[in-house]
Each structure stands twice: as C-alpha cells, then as structure tokens.
GROMACS .gro file of N, CA, C and O in nm:
model
  528
    1LYS      N    1  12.696   9.339   9.412
    1LYS     CA    2  12.760   9.238   9.493
    1LYS      C    3  12.690   9.225   9.629
    1LYS      O    4  12.687   9.117   9.686
    2PHE      N    5  12.639   9.337   9.681
    2PHE     CA    6  12.568   9.332   9.809
    2PHE      C    7  12.450   9.236   9.801
    2PHE      O    8  12.432   9.151   9.888
    3VAL      N    9  12.369   9.250   9.697
    3VAL     CA   10  12.251   9.164   9.683
    3VAL      C   11  12.295   9.019   9.671
    3VAL      O   12  12.236   8.930   9.734
    4HIS      N   13  12.396   8.991   9.591
    4HIS     CA   14  12.443   8.853   9.575
    4HIS      C   15  12.489   8.795   9.709
    4HIS      O   16  12.458   8.680   9.741
    5GLN      N   17  12.557   8.874   9.788
    5GLN     CA   18  12.612   8.824   9.914
    5GLN      C   19  12.504   8.799  10.020
    5GLN      O   20  12.509   8.700  10.091
    6TYR      N   21  12.403   8.888  10.028
    6TYR     CA   22  12.308   8.879  10.139
    6TYR      C   23  12.166   8.838  10.099
    6TYR      O   24  12.090   8.793  10.183
    7TYR      N   25  12.130   8.858   9.972
    7TYR     CA   26  11.992   8.833   9.930
    7TYR      C   27  11.986   8.758   9.798
    7TYR      O   28  11.895   8.781   9.717
    8ASP      N   29  12.080   8.670   9.774
    8ASP     CA   30  12.093   8.607   9.644
    8ASP      C   31  11.965   8.536   9.597
    8ASP      O   32  11.930   8.543   9.480
    9TRP      N   33  11.895   8.469   9.685
    9TRP     CA   34  11.775   8.395   9.646
    9TRP      C   35  11.645   8.462   9.691
    9TRP      O   36  11.537   8.404   9.677
   10ASP      N   37  11.655   8.582   9.745
   10ASP     CA   38  11.536   8.653   9.792
   10ASP      C   39  11.477   8.742   9.683
   10ASP      O   40  11.546   8.781   9.589
   11GLY      N   41  11.351   8.777   9.700
   11GLY     CA   42  11.288   8.872   9.610
   11GLY      C   43  11.344   9.012   9.633
   11GLY      O   44  11.368   9.052   9.747
   12ILE      N   45  11.365   9.085   9.524
   12ILE     CA   46  11.420   9.220   9.529
   12ILE      C   47  11.335   9.310   9.439
   12ILE      O   48  11.303   9.273   9.326
   13VAL      N   49  11.299   9.428   9.490
   13VAL     CA   50  11.231   9.530   9.409
   13VAL      C   51  11.338   9.633   9.373
   13VAL      O   52  11.416   9.675   9.459
   14PHE      N   53  11.341   9.675   9.247
   14PHE     CA   54  11.441   9.772   9.206
   14PHE      C   55  11.397   9.844   9.079
   14PHE      O   56  11.297   9.808   9.018
   15ASN      N   57  11.473   9.945   9.041
   15ASN     CA   58  11.438  10.020   8.920
   15ASN      C   59  11.552  10.022   8.818
   15ASN      O   60  11.548  10.100   8.724
   16ASP      N   61  11.650   9.937   8.835
   16ASP     CA   62  11.762   9.933   8.742
   16ASP      C   63  11.803   9.786   8.727
   16ASP      O   64  11.859   9.727   8.818
   17ILE      N   65  11.772   9.727   8.611
   17ILE     CA   66  11.784   9.581   8.597
   17ILE      C   67  11.926   9.531   8.577
   17ILE      O   68  11.949   9.412   8.574
   18GLY      N   69  12.024   9.615   8.569
   18GLY     CA   70  12.161   9.576   8.540
   18GLY      C   71  12.223   9.474   8.633
   18GLY      O   72  12.196   9.355   8.628
   19GLY      N   73  12.311   9.522   8.720
   19GLY     CA   74  12.391   9.435   8.805
   19GLY      C   75  12.311   9.346   8.898
   19GLY      O   76  12.347   9.231   8.921
   20VAL      N   77  12.203   9.398   8.955
   20VAL     CA   78  12.123   9.319   9.048
   20VAL      C   79  12.072   9.192   8.980
   20VAL      O   80  12.079   9.082   9.035
   21SER      N   81  12.022   9.205   8.860
   21SER     CA   82  11.972   9.089   8.787
   21SER      C   83  12.084   8.993   8.749
   21SER      O   84  12.069   8.872   8.759
   22TYR      N   85  12.194   9.048   8.707
   22TYR     CA   86  12.304   8.965   8.659
   22TYR      C   87  12.372   8.887   8.772
   22TYR      O   88  12.407   8.771   8.756
   23PHE      N   89  12.388   8.952   8.888
   23PHE     CA   90  12.466   8.893   8.996
   23PHE      C   91  12.385   8.820   9.102
   23PHE      O   92  12.442   8.776   9.202
   24SER      N   93  12.254   8.807   9.087
   24SER     CA   94  12.177   8.735   9.189
   24SER      C   95  12.071   8.649   9.121
   24SER      O   96  12.034   8.670   9.006
   25ASP      N   97  12.019   8.551   9.196
   25ASP     CA   98  11.930   8.452   9.137
   25ASP      C   99  11.786   8.460   9.184
   25ASP      O  100  11.701   8.389   9.133
   26GLY      N  101  11.755   8.541   9.283
   26GLY     CA  102  11.620   8.547   9.338
   26GLY      C  103  11.521   8.612   9.243
   26GLY      O  104  11.554   8.657   9.134
   27LYS      N  105  11.396   8.616   9.288
   27LYS     CA  106  11.289   8.679   9.209
   27LYS      C  107  11.310   8.830   9.208
   27LYS      O  108  11.338   8.891   9.310
   28LYS      N  109  11.293   8.888   9.091
   28LYS     CA  110  11.313   9.032   9.075
   28LYS      C  111  11.182   9.100   9.038
   28LYS      O  112  11.101   9.044   8.965
   29LEU      N  113  11.164   9.220   9.088
   29LEU     CA  114  11.050   9.302   9.048
   29LEU      C  115  11.105   9.437   9.005
   29LEU      O  116  11.151   9.517   9.086
   30ASP      N  117  11.104   9.460   8.875
   30ASP     CA  118  11.154   9.583   8.817
   30ASP      C  119  11.039   9.683   8.807
   30ASP      O  120  10.943   9.661   8.733
   31ILE      N  121  11.048   9.792   8.880
   31ILE     CA  122  10.944   9.895   8.883
   31ILE      C  123  10.913   9.948   8.743
   31ILE      O  124  10.799   9.982   8.712
   32LEU      N  125  11.014   9.955   8.658
   32LEU     CA  126  10.995  10.010   8.524
   32LEU      C  127  10.934   9.910   8.426
   32LEU      O  128  10.889   9.947   8.319
   33GLY      N  129  10.937   9.783   8.460
   33GLY     CA  130  10.878   9.682   8.373
   33GLY      C  131  10.971   9.626   8.268
   33GLY      O  132  10.932   9.540   8.191
   34LEU      N  133  11.095   9.671   8.265
   34LEU     CA  134  11.189   9.620   8.165
   34LEU      C  135  11.222   9.473   8.188
   34LEU      O  136  11.245   9.399   8.095
   35GLY      N  137  11.221   9.431   8.315
   35GLY     CA  138  11.254   9.294   8.346
   35GLY      C  139  11.139   9.218   8.409
   35GLY      O  140  11.158   9.115   8.471
   36ASN      N  141  11.016   9.271   8.394
   36ASN     CA  142  10.901   9.207   8.457
   36ASN      C  143  10.777   9.227   8.371
   36ASN      O  144  10.730   9.339   8.354
   37ASN      N  145  10.724   9.117   8.318
   37ASN     CA  146  10.609   9.126   8.227
   37ASN      C  147  10.483   9.181   8.294
   37ASN      O  148  10.406   9.254   8.231
   38ASP      N  149  10.458   9.145   8.421
   38ASP     CA  150  10.339   9.196   8.490
   38ASP      C  151  10.339   9.348   8.495
   38ASP      O  152  10.239   9.413   8.466
   39VAL      N  153  10.453   9.405   8.532
   39VAL     CA  154  10.463   9.550   8.541
   39VAL      C  155  10.456   9.612   8.402
   39VAL      O  156  10.388   9.713   8.382
   40ALA      N  157  10.522   9.552   8.304
   40ALA     CA  158  10.520   9.606   8.168
   40ALA      C  159  10.377   9.612   8.114
   40ALA      O  160  10.337   9.712   8.053
   41GLN      N  161  10.299   9.508   8.136
   41GLN     CA  162  10.160   9.507   8.088
   41GLN      C  163  10.078   9.615   8.157
   41GLN      O  164   9.998   9.684   8.093
   42GLU      N  165  10.097   9.632   8.286
   42GLU     CA  166  10.023   9.736   8.359
   42GLU      C  167  10.065   9.875   8.314
   42GLU      O  168   9.982   9.964   8.300
   43ARG      N  169  10.194   9.894   8.289
   43ARG     CA  170  10.241  10.024   8.240
   43ARG      C  171  10.183  10.053   8.102
   43ARG      O  172  10.143  10.166   8.072
   44ARG      N  173  10.179   9.952   8.018
   44ARG     CA  174  10.125   9.969   7.883
   44ARG      C  175   9.979  10.014   7.888
   44ARG      O  176   9.933  10.092   7.807
   45GLN      N  177   9.906   9.963   7.987
   45GLN     CA  178   9.765   9.999   8.003
   45GLN      C  179   9.747  10.115   8.102
   45GLN      O  180   9.635  10.143   8.143
   46GLN      N  181   9.858  10.181   8.136
   46GLN     CA  182   9.860  10.297   8.226
   46GLN      C  183   9.795  10.267   8.360
   46GLN      O  184   9.724  10.349   8.417
   47ARG      N  185   9.821  10.146   8.412
   47ARG     CA  186   9.767  10.107   8.542
   47ARG      C  187   9.877  10.079   8.643
   47ARG      O  188   9.850  10.024   8.749
   48ASN      N  189  10.000  10.115   8.611
   48ASN     CA  190  10.109  10.095   8.705
   48ASN      C  191  10.092  10.192   8.822
   48ASN      O  192  10.064  10.310   8.802
   49SER      N  193  10.104  10.143   8.943
   49SER     CA  194  10.083  10.229   9.060
   49SER      C  195  10.169  10.178   9.176
   49SER      O  196  10.212  10.063   9.176
   50PRO      N  197  10.189  10.262   9.277
   50PRO     CA  198  10.260  10.215   9.396
   50PRO      C  199  10.190  10.095   9.461
   50PRO      O  200  10.257  10.003   9.508
   51ALA      N  201  10.058  10.093   9.462
   51ALA     CA  202   9.985   9.979   9.521
   51ALA      C  203  10.014   9.851   9.444
   51ALA      O  204  10.030   9.744   9.504
   52LEU      N  205  10.021   9.859   9.313
   52LEU     CA  206  10.053   9.742   9.230
   52LEU      C  207  10.193   9.690   9.264
   52LEU      O  208  10.212   9.571   9.287
   53ILE      N  209  10.291   9.781   9.267
   53ILE     CA  210  10.428   9.741   9.296
   53ILE      C  211  10.437   9.680   9.436
   53ILE      O  212  10.504   9.579   9.457
   54ASP      N  213  10.368   9.739   9.531
   54ASP     CA  214  10.369   9.687   9.667
   54ASP      C  215  10.312   9.545   9.672
   54ASP      O  216  10.370   9.455   9.731
   55SER      N  217  10.200   9.524   9.605
   55SER     CA  218  10.138   9.391   9.608
   55SER      C  219  10.222   9.289   9.531
   55SER      O  220  10.238   9.175   9.577
   56LEU      N  221  10.280   9.327   9.418
   56LEU     CA  222  10.367   9.235   9.343
   56LEU      C  223  10.493   9.202   9.423
   56LEU      O  224  10.541   9.089   9.422
   57GLY      N  225  10.547   9.302   9.491
   57GLY     CA  226  10.666   9.280   9.574
   57GLY      C  227  10.638   9.181   9.686
   57GLY      O  228  10.717   9.090   9.712
   58LYS      N  229  10.524   9.197   9.749
   58LYS     CA  230  10.488   9.104   9.857
   58LYS      C  231  10.459   8.965   9.801
   58LYS      O  232  10.493   8.865   9.864
   59ALA      N  233  10.401   8.957   9.682
   59ALA     CA  234  10.374   8.826   9.620
   59ALA      C  235  10.505   8.754   9.588
   59ALA      O  236  10.511   8.631   9.591
   60LYS      N  237  10.611   8.830   9.558
   60LYS     CA  238  10.742   8.771   9.530
   60LYS      C  239  10.824   8.754   9.658
   60LYS      O  240  10.941   8.719   9.653
   61ASN      N  241  10.761   8.783   9.772
   61ASN     CA  242  10.828   8.774   9.902
   61ASN      C  243  10.955   8.859   9.903
   61ASN      O  244  11.060   8.818   9.954
   62ALA      N  245  10.945   8.979   9.844
   62ALA     CA  246  11.060   9.069   9.837
   62ALA      C  247  11.102   9.112   9.977
   62ALA      O  248  11.019   9.148  10.060
   63LYS      N  249  11.230   9.106  10.001
   63LYS     CA  250  11.287   9.148  10.129
   63LYS      C  251  11.336   9.292  10.123
   63LYS      O  252  11.332   9.364  10.221
   64VAL      N  253  11.387   9.331  10.006
   64VAL     CA  254  11.455   9.459   9.991
   64VAL      C  255  11.407   9.529   9.865
   64VAL      O  256  11.381   9.465   9.764
   65ALA      N  257  11.399   9.662   9.874
   65ALA     CA  258  11.378   9.746   9.757
   65ALA      C  259  11.499   9.838   9.746
   65ALA      O  260  11.542   9.897   9.846
   66ILE      N  261  11.555   9.846   9.627
   66ILE     CA  262  11.672   9.929   9.602
   66ILE      C  263  11.635  10.022   9.486
   66ILE      O  264  11.618   9.976   9.374
   67ILE      N  265  11.622  10.151   9.518
   67ILE     CA  266  11.571  10.243   9.416
   67ILE      C  267  11.644  10.377   9.418
   67ILE      O  268  11.708  10.413   9.516
   68TYR      N  269  11.628  10.449   9.307
   68TYR     CA  270  11.668  10.590   9.301
   68TYR      C  271  11.551  10.667   9.361
   68TYR      O  272  11.449  10.685   9.296
   69GLU      N  273  11.565  10.707   9.486
   69GLU     CA  274  11.452  10.758   9.562
   69GLU      C  275  11.381  10.880   9.501
   69GLU      O  276  11.258  10.880   9.497
   70PRO      N  277  11.448  10.982   9.456
   70PRO     CA  278  11.371  11.098   9.409
   70PRO      C  279  11.269  11.063   9.300
   70PRO      O  280  11.157  11.112   9.301
   71ARG      N  281  11.307  10.975   9.211
   71ARG     CA  282  11.218  10.942   9.100
   71ARG      C  283  11.106  10.847   9.140
   71ARG      O  284  10.997  10.850   9.082
   72PHE      N  285  11.129  10.763   9.239
   72PHE     CA  286  11.032  10.659   9.274
   72PHE      C  287  10.981  10.670   9.418
   72PHE      O  288  10.935  10.572   9.474
   73ARG      N  289  10.988  10.787   9.476
   73ARG     CA  290  10.946  10.806   9.616
   73ARG      C  291  10.802  10.762   9.640
   73ARG      O  292  10.769  10.708   9.746
   74ALA      N  293  10.714  10.779   9.543
   74ALA     CA  294  10.573  10.742   9.561
   74ALA      C  295  10.555  10.593   9.589
   74ALA      O  296  10.458  10.552   9.651
   75TYR      N  297  10.651  10.512   9.547
   75TYR     CA  298  10.641  10.368   9.564
   75TYR      C  299  10.679  10.322   9.705
   75TYR      O  300  10.661  10.207   9.740
   76THR      N  301  10.736  10.410   9.784
   76THR     CA  302  10.797  10.371   9.911
   76THR      C  303  10.706  10.385  10.032
   76THR      O  304  10.749  10.361  10.144
   77LYS      N  305  10.582  10.421  10.013
   77LYS     CA  306  10.491  10.452  10.123
   77LYS      C  307  10.484  10.343  10.230
   77LYS      O  308  10.483  10.371  10.349
   78ASN      N  309  10.480  10.217  10.189
   78ASN     CA  310  10.465  10.106  10.283
   78ASN      C  311  10.597  10.038  10.319
   78ASN      O  312  10.597   9.934  10.384
   79TRP      N  313  10.709  10.093  10.275
   79TRP     CA  314  10.839  10.034  10.301
   79TRP      C  315  10.911  10.110  10.412
   79TRP      O  316  10.877  10.223  10.442
   80THR      N  317  11.013  10.048  10.469
   80THR     CA  318  11.093  10.111  10.574
   80THR      C  319  11.229  10.150  10.517
   80THR      O  320  11.307  10.064  10.475
   81LYS      N  321  11.254  10.281  10.517
   81LYS     CA  322  11.382  10.333  10.466
   81LYS      C  323  11.492  10.297  10.565
   81LYS      O  324  11.482  10.325  10.684
   82VAL      N  325  11.600  10.236  10.513
   82VAL     CA  326  11.707  10.188  10.601
   82VAL      C  327  11.838  10.262  10.577
   82VAL      O  328  11.904  10.302  10.672
   83ALA      N  329  11.876  10.281  10.451
   83ALA     CA  330  12.005  10.343  10.423
   83ALA      C  331  12.010  10.394  10.280
   83ALA      O  332  11.927  10.359  10.197
   84SER      N  333  12.111  10.476  10.254
   84SER     CA  334  12.138  10.518  10.116
   84SER      C  335  12.287  10.523  10.094
   84SER      O  336  12.365  10.539  10.188
   85TRP      N  337  12.325  10.505   9.969
   85TRP     CA  338  12.464  10.518   9.927
   85TRP      C  339  12.469  10.634   9.829
   85TRP      O  340  12.405  10.632   9.724
   86ASP      N  341  12.545  10.737   9.865
   86ASP     CA  342  12.563  10.853   9.778
   86ASP      C  343  12.692  10.837   9.700
   86ASP      O  344  12.798  10.812   9.758
   87ILE      N  345  12.681  10.852   9.569
   87ILE     CA  346  12.793  10.831   9.478
   87ILE      C  347  12.845  10.969   9.435
   87ILE      O  348  12.771  11.046   9.375
   88PRO      N  349  12.971  11.003   9.466
   88PRO     CA  350  13.019  11.139   9.444
   88PRO      C  351  13.059  11.175   9.302
   88PRO      O  352  13.086  11.289   9.273
   89TYR      N  353  13.062  11.078   9.211
   89TYR     CA  354  13.103  11.111   9.075
   89TYR      C  355  12.979  11.120   8.986
   89TYR      O  356  12.879  11.053   9.009
   90PRO      N  357  12.986  11.205   8.885
   90PRO     CA  358  12.868  11.227   8.800
   90PRO      C  359  12.829  11.102   8.720
   90PRO      O  360  12.915  11.026   8.677
   91ASP      N  361  12.701  11.085   8.706
   91ASP     CA  362  12.648  10.974   8.627
   91ASP      C  363  12.640  11.018   8.481
   91ASP      O  364  12.568  11.111   8.449
   92PRO      N  365  12.714  10.954   8.392
   92PRO     CA  366  12.719  10.998   8.253
   92PRO      C  367  12.589  10.984   8.176
   92PRO      O  368  12.570  11.047   8.074
   93ILE      N  369  12.496  10.903   8.225
   93ILE     CA  370  12.371  10.888   8.151
   93ILE      C  371  12.254  10.958   8.220
   93ILE      O  372  12.139  10.941   8.182
   94GLY      N  373  12.283  11.037   8.323
   94GLY     CA  374  12.182  11.124   8.380
   94GLY      C  375  12.093  11.065   8.488
   94GLY      O  376  11.991  11.125   8.521
   95PHE      N  377  12.127  10.950   8.543
   95PHE     CA  378  12.047  10.899   8.653
   95PHE      C  379  12.089  10.967   8.782
   95PHE      O  380  12.164  11.062   8.782
   96TYR      N  381  12.045  10.916   8.890
   96TYR     CA  382  12.067  10.980   9.019
   96TYR      C  383  12.198  10.935   9.081
   96TYR      O  384  12.251  10.829   9.049
   97ASP      N  385  12.248  11.016   9.172
   97ASP     CA  386  12.376  10.987   9.236
   97ASP      C  387  12.359  10.925   9.374
   97ASP      O  388  12.451  10.925   9.453
   98SER      N  389  12.240  10.874   9.401
   98SER     CA  390  12.216  10.810   9.529
   98SER      C  391  12.119  10.694   9.510
   98SER      O  392  12.022  10.706   9.436
   99VAL      N  393  12.147  10.584   9.578
   99VAL     CA  394  12.058  10.469   9.575
   99VAL      C  395  12.013  10.445   9.719
   99VAL      O  396  12.092  10.456   9.812
  100THR      N  397  11.883  10.417   9.736
  100THR     CA  398  11.826  10.402   9.869
  100THR      C  399  11.777  10.259   9.889
  100THR      O  400  11.718  10.200   9.798
  101PHE      N  401  11.801  10.207  10.007
  101PHE     CA  402  11.764  10.071  10.044
  101PHE      C  403  11.645  10.075  10.140
  101PHE      O  404  11.648  10.146  10.240
  102TYR      N  405  11.544   9.997  10.108
  102TYR     CA  406  11.424   9.986  10.191
  102TYR      C  407  11.398   9.840  10.226
  102TYR      O  408  11.424   9.751  10.145
  103ALA      N  409  11.344   9.818  10.345
  103ALA     CA  410  11.288   9.688  10.379
  103ALA      C  411  11.143   9.690  10.331
  103ALA      O  412  11.067   9.781  10.366
  104VAL      N  413  11.104   9.595  10.248
  104VAL     CA  414  10.968   9.590  10.196
  104VAL      C  415  10.869   9.562  10.308
  104VAL      O  416  10.760   9.619  10.313
  105ASN      N  417  10.908   9.478  10.402
  105ASN     CA  418  10.830   9.451  10.523
  105ASN      C  419  10.908   9.507  10.642
  105ASN      O  420  11.027   9.480  10.654
  106PRO      N  421  10.842   9.582  10.730
  106PRO     CA  422  10.913   9.645  10.842
  106PRO      C  423  10.994   9.546  10.927
  106PRO      O  424  11.101   9.581  10.976
  107HIS      N  425  10.946   9.424  10.943
  107HIS     CA  426  11.020   9.329  11.027
  107HIS      C  427  11.154   9.287  10.966
  107HIS      O  428  11.239   9.232  11.035
  108ASP      N  429  11.177   9.316  10.838
  108ASP     CA  430  11.305   9.285  10.773
  108ASP      C  431  11.407   9.398  10.786
  108ASP      O  432  11.522   9.382  10.747
  109ALA      N  433  11.365   9.513  10.839
  109ALA     CA  434  11.454   9.630  10.846
  109ALA      C  435  11.578   9.606  10.932
  109ALA      O  436  11.689   9.644  10.890
  110PRO      N  437  11.568   9.546  11.051
  110PRO     CA  438  11.691   9.525  11.130
  110PRO      C  439  11.794   9.437  11.058
  110PRO      O  440  11.914   9.465  11.064
  111MET      N  441  11.749   9.334  10.990
  111MET     CA  442  11.842   9.247  10.917
  111MET      C  443  11.907   9.324  10.802
  111MET      O  444  12.027   9.312  10.779
  112LEU      N  445  11.828   9.402  10.730
  112LEU     CA  446  11.884   9.482  10.620
  112LEU      C  447  11.988   9.580  10.674
  112LEU      O  448  12.097   9.593  10.617
  113MET      N  449  11.957   9.647  10.784
  113MET     CA  450  12.052   9.740  10.845
  113MET      C  451  12.181   9.667  10.882
  113MET      O  452  12.292   9.714  10.852
  114ASN      N  453  12.169   9.552  10.946
  114ASN     CA  454  12.286   9.474  10.985
  114ASN      C  455  12.369   9.434  10.863
  114ASN      O  456  12.492   9.446  10.863
  115ASN      N  457  12.303   9.386  10.758
  115ASN     CA  458  12.374   9.344  10.637
  115ASN      C  459  12.445   9.461  10.570
  115ASN      O  460  12.559   9.447  10.524
  116LEU      N  461  12.379   9.576  10.565
  116LEU     CA  462  12.443   9.694  10.505
  116LEU      C  463  12.564   9.738  10.585
  116LEU      O  464  12.668   9.774  10.528
  117ARG      N  465  12.552   9.734  10.715
  117ARG     CA  466  12.667   9.771  10.800
  117ARG      C  467  12.783   9.673  10.782
  117ARG      O  468  12.900   9.715  10.778
  118GLN      N  469  12.754   9.545  10.771
  118GLN     CA  470  12.860   9.447  10.748
  118GLN      C  471  12.927   9.467  10.613
  118GLN      O  472  13.047   9.447  10.598
  119TYR      N  473  12.848   9.506  10.513
  119TYR     CA  474  12.900   9.521  10.378
  119TYR      C  475  12.974   9.654  10.358
  119TYR      O  476  13.060   9.665  10.269
  120GLU      N  477  12.944   9.753  10.438
  120GLU     CA  478  12.999   9.887  10.419
  120GLU      C  479  13.150   9.892  10.399
  120GLU      O  480  13.198   9.965  10.311
  121PRO      N  481  13.232   9.816  10.472
  121PRO     CA  482  13.377   9.821  10.448
  121PRO      C  483  13.419   9.777  10.307
  121PRO      O  484  13.528   9.810  10.262
  122SER      N  485  13.331   9.708  10.235
  122SER     CA  486  13.361   9.664  10.099
  122SER      C  487  13.339   9.773   9.995
  122SER      O  488  13.382   9.759   9.881
  123LEU      N  489  13.270   9.878  10.034
  123LEU     CA  490  13.241   9.986   9.939
  123LEU      C  491  13.364  10.072   9.913
  123LEU      O  492  13.450  10.086  10.001
  124PRO      N  493  13.372  10.132   9.795
  124PRO     CA  494  13.479  10.229   9.771
  124PRO      C  495  13.472  10.341   9.875
  124PRO      O  496  13.362  10.379   9.919
  125LYS      N  497  13.584  10.393   9.915
  125LYS     CA  498  13.590  10.494  10.021
  125LYS      C  499  13.513  10.621   9.986
  125LYS      O  500  13.470  10.695  10.074
  126GLU      N  501  13.493  10.647   9.856
  126GLU     CA  502  13.423  10.769   9.814
  126GLU      C  503  13.272  10.764   9.839
  126GLU      O  504  13.205  10.866   9.838
  127ILE      N  505  13.217  10.645   9.857
  127ILE     CA  506  13.073  10.631   9.876
  127ILE      C  507  13.036  10.680  10.015
  127ILE      O  508  13.095  10.641  10.116
  128VAL      N  509  12.937  10.769  10.021
  128VAL     CA  510  12.888  10.819  10.149
  128VAL      C  511  12.766  10.737  10.188
  128VAL      O  512  12.667  10.731  10.114
  129VAL      N  513  12.774  10.672  10.302
  129VAL     CA  514  12.666  10.586  10.351
  129VAL      C  515  12.587  10.661  10.457
  129VAL      O  516  12.644  10.720  10.548
  130ARG      N  517  12.455  10.659  10.442
  130ARG     CA  518  12.366  10.721  10.542
  130ARG      C  519  12.268  10.613  10.591
  130ARG      O  520  12.211  10.541  10.511
  131TYR      N  521  12.252  10.608  10.723
  131TYR     CA  522  12.155  10.516  10.783
  131TYR      C  523  12.040  10.596  10.842
  131TYR      O  524  12.060  10.705  10.894
  132TYR      N  525  11.920  10.538  10.835
  132TYR     CA  526  11.801  10.608  10.882
  132TYR      C  527  11.735  10.532  10.994
  132TYR      O  528  11.748  10.415  11.009
   0.00000   0.00000   0.00000
C-alpha cells in the first residue's frame, strides 16, 4: 500500500514481486528476474550483477528500492539506505523478517524519508520502524 500511495507510477526496484506489482502501476525491476525479462536473461547467462541492477534501475527511473537487505546487500552499493520495517512474527516460507527501503538516487532520499514517516501511522503497531 505504501508504494501505491506514494510511488504508484514511479520505477521501483525490489526482490519480491507480490504486492508491489499487484498494487502499483509504475515500472518494476525485480532483482530475481521473476517479473523482469532483462534480469531473467542475464541470470540465465550468469551475468546478473549489482552493476546491471543499478543501471537497469536508473534506466527505469527507479525512485525506490525495497529489498530483504541481508540477501541482497551487494546490490545496494550506490543507493541511500533510508529506513527498514522489522516484522516481529515468523515468516512461514523462510524469507527475512525485515524489509529495507533505499533511495536509488541520493537526491530522492529526503522525499522517501518524508513519505515513510507520513505512512508510518498506517503500519500495524507490531512493526518496528528504523530510520537511517
């Protein structure tokens, strides 16, 4: 819902194609390639890299990257870490219990921070929000 409310028509980089894809209309860049043919082809040829994701994200004019940081930290080198949401209940399928928000371009970080702060009261009370 956050993406739909603040970045509905903007490019988004992410690693989980579920809700973000369903609830928003902008260009998407899926790091895993499940929702993006360019990434899927590069992964198939074992050429997927942080530099590729960074360049594809900028080509899609991505404003925000939303990722499970521990697994995809290598991709974040050129992004600005803004916040994370820690989820206190166990994930039944084994993914991570925290999602991290990055500004793909540093000049977008203040707006992302502002949007996250405005949206925070809409989150369930159990979610722990951290700002960086």
